[in-house]
Coordinates of C-alpha atoms and ligand atoms in Angstrom, one line a residue:
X1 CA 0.0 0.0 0.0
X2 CA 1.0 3.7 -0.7
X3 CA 1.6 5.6 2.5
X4 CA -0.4 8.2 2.4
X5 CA 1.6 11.7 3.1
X6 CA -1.3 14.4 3.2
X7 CA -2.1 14.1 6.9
X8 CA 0.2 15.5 9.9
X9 CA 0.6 14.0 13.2
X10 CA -2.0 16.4 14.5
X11 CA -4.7 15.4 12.0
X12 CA -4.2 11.8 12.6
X13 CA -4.9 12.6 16.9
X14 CA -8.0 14.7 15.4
X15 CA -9.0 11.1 13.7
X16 CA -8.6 9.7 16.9
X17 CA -10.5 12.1 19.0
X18 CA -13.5 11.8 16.3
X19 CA -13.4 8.2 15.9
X20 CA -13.4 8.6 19.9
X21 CA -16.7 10.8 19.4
X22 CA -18.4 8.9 17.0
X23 CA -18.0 5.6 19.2
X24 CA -19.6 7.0 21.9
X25 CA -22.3 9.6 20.3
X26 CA -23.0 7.8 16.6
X27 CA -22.2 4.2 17.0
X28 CA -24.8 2.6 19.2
X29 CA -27.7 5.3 18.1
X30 CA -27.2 4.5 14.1
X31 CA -29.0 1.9 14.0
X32 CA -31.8 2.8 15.4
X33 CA -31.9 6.1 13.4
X34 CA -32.0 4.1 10.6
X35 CA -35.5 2.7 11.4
X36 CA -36.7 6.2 12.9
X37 CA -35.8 7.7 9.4
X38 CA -33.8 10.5 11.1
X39 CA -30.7 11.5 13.3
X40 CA -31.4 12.4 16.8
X41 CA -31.2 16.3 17.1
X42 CA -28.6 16.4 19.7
X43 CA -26.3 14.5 17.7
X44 CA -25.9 18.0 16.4
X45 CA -25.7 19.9 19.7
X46 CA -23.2 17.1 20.6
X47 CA -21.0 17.3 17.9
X48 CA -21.3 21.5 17.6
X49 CA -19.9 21.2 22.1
X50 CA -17.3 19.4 20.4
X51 CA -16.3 21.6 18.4
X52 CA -16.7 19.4 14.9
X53 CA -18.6 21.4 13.0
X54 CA -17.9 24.5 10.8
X55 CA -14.3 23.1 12.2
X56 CA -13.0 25.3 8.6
X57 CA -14.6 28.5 9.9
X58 CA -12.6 31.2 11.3
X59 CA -12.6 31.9 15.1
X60 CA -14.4 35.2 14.8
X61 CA -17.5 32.9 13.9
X62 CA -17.4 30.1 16.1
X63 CA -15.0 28.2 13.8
X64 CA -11.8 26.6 14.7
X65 CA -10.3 28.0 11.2
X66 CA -8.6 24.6 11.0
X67 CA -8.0 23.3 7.2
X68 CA -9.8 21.2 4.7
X69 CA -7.7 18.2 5.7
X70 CA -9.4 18.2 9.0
X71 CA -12.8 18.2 7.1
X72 CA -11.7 15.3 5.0
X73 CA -10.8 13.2 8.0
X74 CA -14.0 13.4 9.7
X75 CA -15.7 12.0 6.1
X76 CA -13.6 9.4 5.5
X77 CA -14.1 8.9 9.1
X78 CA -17.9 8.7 8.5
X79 CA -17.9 6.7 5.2
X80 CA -15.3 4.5 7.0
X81 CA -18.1 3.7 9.9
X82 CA -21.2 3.7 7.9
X83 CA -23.1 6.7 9.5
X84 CA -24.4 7.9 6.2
X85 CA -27.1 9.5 8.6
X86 CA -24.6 12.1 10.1
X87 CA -25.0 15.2 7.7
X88 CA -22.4 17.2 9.0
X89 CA -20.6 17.3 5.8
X90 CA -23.3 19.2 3.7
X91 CA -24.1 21.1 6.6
X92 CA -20.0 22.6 7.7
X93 CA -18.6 22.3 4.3
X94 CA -21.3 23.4 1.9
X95 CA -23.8 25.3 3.4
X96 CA -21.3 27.3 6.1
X97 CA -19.0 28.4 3.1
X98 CA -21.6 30.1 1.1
X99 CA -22.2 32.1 4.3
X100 CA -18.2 32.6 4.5
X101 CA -18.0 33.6 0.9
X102 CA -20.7 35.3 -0.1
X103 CA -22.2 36.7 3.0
X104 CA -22.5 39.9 3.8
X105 CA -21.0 40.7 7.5
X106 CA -24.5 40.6 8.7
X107 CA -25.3 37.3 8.0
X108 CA -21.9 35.8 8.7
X109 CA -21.9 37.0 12.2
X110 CA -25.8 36.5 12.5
X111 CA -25.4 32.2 11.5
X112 CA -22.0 31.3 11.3
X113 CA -21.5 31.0 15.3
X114 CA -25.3 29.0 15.6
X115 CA -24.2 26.8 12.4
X116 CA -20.9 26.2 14.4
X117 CA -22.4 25.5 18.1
X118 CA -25.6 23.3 16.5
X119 CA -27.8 25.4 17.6
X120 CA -28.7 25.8 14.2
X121 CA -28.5 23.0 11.4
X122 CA -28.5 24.0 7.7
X123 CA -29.6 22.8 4.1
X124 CA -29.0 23.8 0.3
X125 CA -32.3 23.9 -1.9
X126 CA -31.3 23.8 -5.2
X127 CA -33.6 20.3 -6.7
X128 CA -37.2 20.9 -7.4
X129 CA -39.8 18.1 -8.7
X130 CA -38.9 19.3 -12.0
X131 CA -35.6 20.5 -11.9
X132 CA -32.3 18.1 -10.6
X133 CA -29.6 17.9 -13.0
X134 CA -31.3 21.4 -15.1
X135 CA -30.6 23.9 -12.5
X136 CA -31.3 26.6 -14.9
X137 CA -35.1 25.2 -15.2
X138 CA -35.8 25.8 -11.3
X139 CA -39.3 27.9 -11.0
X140 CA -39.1 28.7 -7.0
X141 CA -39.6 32.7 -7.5
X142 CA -38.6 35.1 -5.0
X143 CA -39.8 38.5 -5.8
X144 CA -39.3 41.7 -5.0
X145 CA -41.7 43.8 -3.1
X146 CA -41.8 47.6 -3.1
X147 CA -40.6 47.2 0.9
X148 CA -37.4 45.6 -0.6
X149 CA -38.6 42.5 1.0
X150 CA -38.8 39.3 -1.2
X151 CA -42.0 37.0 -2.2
X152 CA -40.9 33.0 -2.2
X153 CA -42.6 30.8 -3.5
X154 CA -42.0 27.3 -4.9
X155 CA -41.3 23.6 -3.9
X156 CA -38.1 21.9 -3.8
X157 CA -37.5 17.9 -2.9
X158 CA -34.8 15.9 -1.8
X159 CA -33.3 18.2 0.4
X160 CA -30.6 16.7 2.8
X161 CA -31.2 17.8 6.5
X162 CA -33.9 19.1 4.8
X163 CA -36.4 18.3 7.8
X164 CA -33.9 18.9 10.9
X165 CA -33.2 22.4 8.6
X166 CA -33.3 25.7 10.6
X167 CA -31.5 27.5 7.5
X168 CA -31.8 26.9 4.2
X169 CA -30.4 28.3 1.0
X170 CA -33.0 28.5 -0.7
X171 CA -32.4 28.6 -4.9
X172 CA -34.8 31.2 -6.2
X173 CA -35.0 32.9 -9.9
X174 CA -35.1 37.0 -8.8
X175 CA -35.4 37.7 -12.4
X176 CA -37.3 34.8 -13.6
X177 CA -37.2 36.4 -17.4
X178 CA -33.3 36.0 -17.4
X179 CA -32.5 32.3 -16.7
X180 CA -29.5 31.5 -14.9
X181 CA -28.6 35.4 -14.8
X182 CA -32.0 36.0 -12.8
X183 CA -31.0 33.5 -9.8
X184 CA -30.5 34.4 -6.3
X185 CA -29.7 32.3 -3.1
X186 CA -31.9 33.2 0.2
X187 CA -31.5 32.4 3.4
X188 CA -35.0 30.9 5.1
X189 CA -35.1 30.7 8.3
X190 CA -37.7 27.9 10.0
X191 CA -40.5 29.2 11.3
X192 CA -41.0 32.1 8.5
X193 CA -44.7 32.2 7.8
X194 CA -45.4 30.0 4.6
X195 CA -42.3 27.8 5.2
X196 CA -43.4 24.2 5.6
X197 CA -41.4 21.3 5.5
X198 CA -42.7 18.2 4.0
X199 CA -41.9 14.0 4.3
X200 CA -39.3 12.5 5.2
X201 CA -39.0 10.8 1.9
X202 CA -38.4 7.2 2.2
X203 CA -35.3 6.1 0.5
X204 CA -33.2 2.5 -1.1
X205 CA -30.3 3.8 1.1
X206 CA -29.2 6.4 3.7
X207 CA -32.4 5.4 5.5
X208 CA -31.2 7.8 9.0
X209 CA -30.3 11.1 6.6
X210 CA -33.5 13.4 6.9
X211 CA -34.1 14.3 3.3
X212 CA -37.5 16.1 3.2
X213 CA -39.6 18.2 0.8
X214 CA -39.8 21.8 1.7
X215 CA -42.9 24.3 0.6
X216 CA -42.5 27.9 0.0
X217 CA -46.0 29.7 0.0
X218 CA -45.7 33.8 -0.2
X219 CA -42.7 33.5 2.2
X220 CA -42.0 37.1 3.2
X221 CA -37.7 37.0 2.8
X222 CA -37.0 40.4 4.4
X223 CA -34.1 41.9 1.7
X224 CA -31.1 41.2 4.7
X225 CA -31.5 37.6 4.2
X226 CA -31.0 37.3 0.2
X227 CA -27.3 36.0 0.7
X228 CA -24.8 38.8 -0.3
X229 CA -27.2 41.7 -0.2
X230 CA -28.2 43.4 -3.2
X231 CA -24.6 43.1 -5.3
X232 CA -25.4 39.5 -5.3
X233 CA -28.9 39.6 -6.7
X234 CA -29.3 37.1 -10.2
X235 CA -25.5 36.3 -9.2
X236 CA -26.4 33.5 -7.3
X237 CA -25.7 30.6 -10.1
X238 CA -22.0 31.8 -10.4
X239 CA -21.5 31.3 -6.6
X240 CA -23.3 27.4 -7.3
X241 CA -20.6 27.1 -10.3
X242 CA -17.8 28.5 -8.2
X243 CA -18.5 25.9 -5.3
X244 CA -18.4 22.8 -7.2
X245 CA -15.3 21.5 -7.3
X246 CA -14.8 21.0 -3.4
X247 CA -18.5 19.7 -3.4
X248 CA -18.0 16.7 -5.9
X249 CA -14.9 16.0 -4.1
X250 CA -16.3 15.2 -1.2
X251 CA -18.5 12.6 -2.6
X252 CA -15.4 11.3 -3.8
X253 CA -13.6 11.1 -0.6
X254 CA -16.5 9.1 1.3
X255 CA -16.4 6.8 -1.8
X256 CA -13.2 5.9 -1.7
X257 CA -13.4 5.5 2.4
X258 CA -16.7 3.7 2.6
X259 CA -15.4 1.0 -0.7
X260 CA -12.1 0.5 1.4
X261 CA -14.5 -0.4 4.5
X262 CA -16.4 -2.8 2.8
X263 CA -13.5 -4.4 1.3
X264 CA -12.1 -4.8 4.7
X265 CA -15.5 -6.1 6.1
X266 CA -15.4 -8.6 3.3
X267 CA -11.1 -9.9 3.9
X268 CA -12.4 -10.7 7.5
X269 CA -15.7 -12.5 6.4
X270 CA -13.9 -14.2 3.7
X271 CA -11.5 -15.5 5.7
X272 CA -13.8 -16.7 8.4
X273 CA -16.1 -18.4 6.4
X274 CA -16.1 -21.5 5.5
X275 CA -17.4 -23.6 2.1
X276 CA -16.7 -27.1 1.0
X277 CA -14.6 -27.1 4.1
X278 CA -12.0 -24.4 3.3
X279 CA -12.6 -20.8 3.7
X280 CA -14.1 -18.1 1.1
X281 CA -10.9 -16.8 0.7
X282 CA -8.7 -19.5 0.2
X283 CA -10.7 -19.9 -4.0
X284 CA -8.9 -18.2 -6.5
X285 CA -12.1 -16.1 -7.9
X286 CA -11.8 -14.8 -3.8
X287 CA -8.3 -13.9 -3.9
X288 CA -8.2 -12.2 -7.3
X289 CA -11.4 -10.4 -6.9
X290 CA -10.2 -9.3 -3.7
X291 CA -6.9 -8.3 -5.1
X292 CA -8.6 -6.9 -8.1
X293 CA -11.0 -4.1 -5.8
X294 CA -8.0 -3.5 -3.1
X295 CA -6.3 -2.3 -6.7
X296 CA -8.7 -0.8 -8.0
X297 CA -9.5 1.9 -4.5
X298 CA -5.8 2.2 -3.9
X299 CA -5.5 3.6 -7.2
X300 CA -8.7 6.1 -6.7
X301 CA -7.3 6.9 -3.2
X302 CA -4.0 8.1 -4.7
X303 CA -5.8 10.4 -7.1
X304 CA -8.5 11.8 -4.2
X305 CA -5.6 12.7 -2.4
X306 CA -4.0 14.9 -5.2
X307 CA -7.4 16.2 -5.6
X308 CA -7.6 17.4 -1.5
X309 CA -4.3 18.7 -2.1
X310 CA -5.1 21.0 -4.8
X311 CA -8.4 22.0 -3.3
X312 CA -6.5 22.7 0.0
X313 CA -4.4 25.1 -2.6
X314 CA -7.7 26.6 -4.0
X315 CA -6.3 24.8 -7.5
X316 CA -8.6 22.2 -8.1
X317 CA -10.9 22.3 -11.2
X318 CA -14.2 21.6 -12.3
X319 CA -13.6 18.8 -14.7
X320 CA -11.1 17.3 -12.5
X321 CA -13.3 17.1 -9.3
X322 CA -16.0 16.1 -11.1
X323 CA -13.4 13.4 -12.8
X324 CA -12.9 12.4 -9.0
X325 CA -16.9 12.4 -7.9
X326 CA -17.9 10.0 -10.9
X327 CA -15.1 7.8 -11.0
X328 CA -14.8 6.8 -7.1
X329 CA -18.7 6.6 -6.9
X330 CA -18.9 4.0 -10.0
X331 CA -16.1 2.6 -8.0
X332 CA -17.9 2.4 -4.5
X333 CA -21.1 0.8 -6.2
X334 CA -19.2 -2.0 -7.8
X335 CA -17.0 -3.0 -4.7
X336 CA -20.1 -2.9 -3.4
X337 CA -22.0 -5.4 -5.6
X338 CA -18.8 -7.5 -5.4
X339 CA -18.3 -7.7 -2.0
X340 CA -21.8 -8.5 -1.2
X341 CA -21.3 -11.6 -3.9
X342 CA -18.2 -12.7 -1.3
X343 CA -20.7 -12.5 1.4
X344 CA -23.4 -14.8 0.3
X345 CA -26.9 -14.6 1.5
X346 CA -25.5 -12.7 4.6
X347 CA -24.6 -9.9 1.7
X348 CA -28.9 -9.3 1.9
X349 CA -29.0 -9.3 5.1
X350 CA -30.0 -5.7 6.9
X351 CA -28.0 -6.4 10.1
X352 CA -24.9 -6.9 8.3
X353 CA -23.4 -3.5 7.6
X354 CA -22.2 -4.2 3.8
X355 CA -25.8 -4.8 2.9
X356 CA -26.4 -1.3 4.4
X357 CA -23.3 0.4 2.6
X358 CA -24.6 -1.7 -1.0
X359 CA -27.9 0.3 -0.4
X360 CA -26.3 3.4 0.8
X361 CA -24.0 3.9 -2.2
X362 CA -26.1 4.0 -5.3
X363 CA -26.9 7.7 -5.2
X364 CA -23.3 8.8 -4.8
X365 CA -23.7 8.3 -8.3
X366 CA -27.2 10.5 -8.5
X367 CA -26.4 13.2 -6.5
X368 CA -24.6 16.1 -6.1
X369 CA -25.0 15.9 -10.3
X370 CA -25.5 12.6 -11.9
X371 CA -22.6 10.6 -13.2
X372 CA -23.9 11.2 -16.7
X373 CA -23.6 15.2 -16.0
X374 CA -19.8 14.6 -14.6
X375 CA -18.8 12.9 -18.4
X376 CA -20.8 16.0 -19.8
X377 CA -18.7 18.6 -18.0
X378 CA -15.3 17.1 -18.9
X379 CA -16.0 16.2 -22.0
X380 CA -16.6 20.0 -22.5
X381 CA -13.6 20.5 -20.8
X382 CA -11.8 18.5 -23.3
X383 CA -13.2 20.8 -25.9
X384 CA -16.3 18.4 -27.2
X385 CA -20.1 19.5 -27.2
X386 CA -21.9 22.1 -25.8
X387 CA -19.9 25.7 -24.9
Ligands
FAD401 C1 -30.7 11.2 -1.2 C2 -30.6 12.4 -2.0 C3 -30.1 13.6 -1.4 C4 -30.1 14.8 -2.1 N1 -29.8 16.0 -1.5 C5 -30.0 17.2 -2.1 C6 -29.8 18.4 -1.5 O1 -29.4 18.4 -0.3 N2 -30.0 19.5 -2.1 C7 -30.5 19.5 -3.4 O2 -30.7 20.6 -4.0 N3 -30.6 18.4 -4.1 C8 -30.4 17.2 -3.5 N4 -30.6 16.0 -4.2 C9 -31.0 16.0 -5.5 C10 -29.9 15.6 -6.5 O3 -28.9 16.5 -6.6 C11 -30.7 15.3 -7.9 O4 -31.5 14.1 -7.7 C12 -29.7 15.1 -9.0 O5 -29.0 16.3 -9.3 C13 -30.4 14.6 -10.3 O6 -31.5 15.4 -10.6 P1 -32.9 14.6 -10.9 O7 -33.2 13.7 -9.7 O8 -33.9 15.7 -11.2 O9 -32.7 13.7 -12.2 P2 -32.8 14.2 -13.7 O10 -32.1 15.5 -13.9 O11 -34.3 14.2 -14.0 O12 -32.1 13.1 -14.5 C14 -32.7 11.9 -14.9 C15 -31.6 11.1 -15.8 O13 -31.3 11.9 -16.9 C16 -29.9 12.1 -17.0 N5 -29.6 13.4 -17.6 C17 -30.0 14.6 -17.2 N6 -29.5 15.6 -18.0 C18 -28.7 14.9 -18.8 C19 -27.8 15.4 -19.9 N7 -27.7 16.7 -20.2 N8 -27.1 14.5 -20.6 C20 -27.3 13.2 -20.3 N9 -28.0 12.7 -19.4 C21 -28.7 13.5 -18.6 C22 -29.4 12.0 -15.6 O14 -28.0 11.7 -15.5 C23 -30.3 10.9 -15.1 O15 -29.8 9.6 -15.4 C24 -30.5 14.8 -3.5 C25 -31.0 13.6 -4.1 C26 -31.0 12.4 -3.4 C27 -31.5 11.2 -4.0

């Protein structure tokens, strides 16, 4: 194996003191979760006294200003366990930098500190029942009012954390005549009149993540809450463009974690079980399969890591993280399928964790844009299709 050199002796006692946390706060609660369809809320609280989340925020707002590396630990440290509930992730590392980079002082000292503490958990709304992978085709509308104040309205679905939400960013057109030139992000607070969320939606995988509906109806958005102010009015879309590349990677770096978990999960089984009166592992078919996926994620991990250290160096592009997010996520789903097949009938069994991370995998390669809209953007990146 490749040792890997990204990580300092200080991030690797960070791993221990979160693998610590998430023995004694995630590990005998996931399960349960799972059935409940949702994350206890003071798993939040718990891991905000902790201080590990919004870890990548600065002091000033209840941050710890550490760097993207510590990020990365506590999501391969998550994928490695299989708590695909915990959606801290989204919460410190997509929704907290909007705030951080295109917030206007008010709002970064207003949420930044409750995001960081848990007092406050937070969501993105960018999907809509008719708009996923065709961001440009989202009809929420938030319009202006002659107070300055904004109208919402619209429906969006599949929100993660979308029913623990307190803040959400909220995708509205501001201009809904000009397309992706007329879009602004909002920030909607729970408990504005007209804000309702909806299901928990029942799901193949990820059965403890709360991902809801959410229903805007004539929300009143007073104009301080339209993230940015009024210079970013109908910029919103650039600051979705601009965000990408770290996004996609992190889908690629719980990939990569969760397939070498399962592959571990299965060397153990394998060996332990026994057909025809030798072990699973001792068959050729076991050996090079095994040897074939160990290949395979070692390979994928090498290239992640590059990836984190050119996002940790603001360098890493949009074809290559989106390179990253579809590759590793084909990756996880066929380790996946494989290892289950080394498991046998145990392999669809709910109680045995790989049947949970088979089921938990497929949409690695749905969201955060589909697989199919990773080729498209580095295939344009290569110079072919579409400008
Ligand atoms: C569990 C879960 C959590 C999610 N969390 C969030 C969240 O927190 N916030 C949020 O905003 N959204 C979230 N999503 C939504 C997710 O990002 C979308 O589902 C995804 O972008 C795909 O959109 P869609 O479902 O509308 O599929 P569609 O866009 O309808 O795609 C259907 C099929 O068409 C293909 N396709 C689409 N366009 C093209 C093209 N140009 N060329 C070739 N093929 C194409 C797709 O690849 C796909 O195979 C989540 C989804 C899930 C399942």
């Amino acid at each position: 194996m490749i040792e890997r050199s990204l990580f300092s002796p200080d991030h690797e006692a960070f791993r221990d003191a979160f693998r610590r946390f998430m023995d004694k706060e995630i590990a005998p609660f996931h399960e349960q979760w799972e059935e409940q369809g949702y994350v206890d809320r003071k798993v939040w609280n718990k891991a905000g006294e902790n201080g590990f989340l919004c870890m990548t925020m600065p002091e000033e707002y209840g941050g710890s200003g550490a760097d993207k590396l510590y990020s990365v630990i506590q999501m391969e440290e998550l994928g490695r366990g299989g708590f695909t509930g915990i959606g801290y992730g989204l919460h410190s590392e997509i929704v907290a930098p909007y705030i951080l980079h295109y917030g206007t002082q008010a709002q970064k000292q207003k949420y930044l500190p409750k995001l960081a503490s848990g007092e406050m958990v937070g969501a993105i709304a960018m999907s809509e029942p008719a708009a996923g992978s065709d961001l440009q085709g989202v009809k929420t509308t938030a319009i202006k009012q002659a107070d300055g104040s904004y109208l919402l309205n619209g429906s969006k679905t599949f929100i993660t954390n979308g029913w623990h939400a307190d803040l959400v960013i909220v995708v509205a057109k501001t201009n809904p005549a000009a397309g992706a030139k007329g879009t602004s992000l909002m920030l909607v607070e729970r408990g504005m009149p007209g804000f309702e969320t909806g299901k928990r939606l029942k799901k193949l995988g990820l059965k403890a993540q709360d991902t809801s509906e959410l229903f805007f109806t004539d929300v009143k958005v007073p104009a301080e809450n339209l993230l940015g102010g009024q210079a970013r009015e109908n910029r919103g879309f650039i600051c979705l463009m601009e965000q990408l590349p770290w996004e996609r990677l992190q889908i690629a770096i719980t990939a990569v974690s969760s397939a070498q978990s399962a592959i571990d999960w299965t060397l153990a089984y394998v060996k332990e079980r026994k057909v025809f009166g030798q072990p699973v592992a001792s068959y050729q078919n076991t050996r090079y399969k095994m040897a074939e996926l160990q290949t395979e994620v070692q390979v994928a991990r090498v290239f992640v890591d590059k990836c984190v250290e050119l996002v940790a160096q603001d360098k890493l592009d949009t074809a290559t993280a989106s390179m990253a997010k579809y590759w590793c996520s084909d990756l996880q789903c066929k380790v996946m399928d494989e290892c289950v097949q080394l498991f046998g009938g145990y392999g669809y069994m709910w109680e045995y964790p790989i049947t949970r991370a088979y089921a938990d995998a497929r949409v690695q390669r749905i969201y955060g844009g589909t697989n199919e809209i990773m080729k498209e953007v580095i295939s344009r990146a290569m110079g072919l299709g579409a400008k």
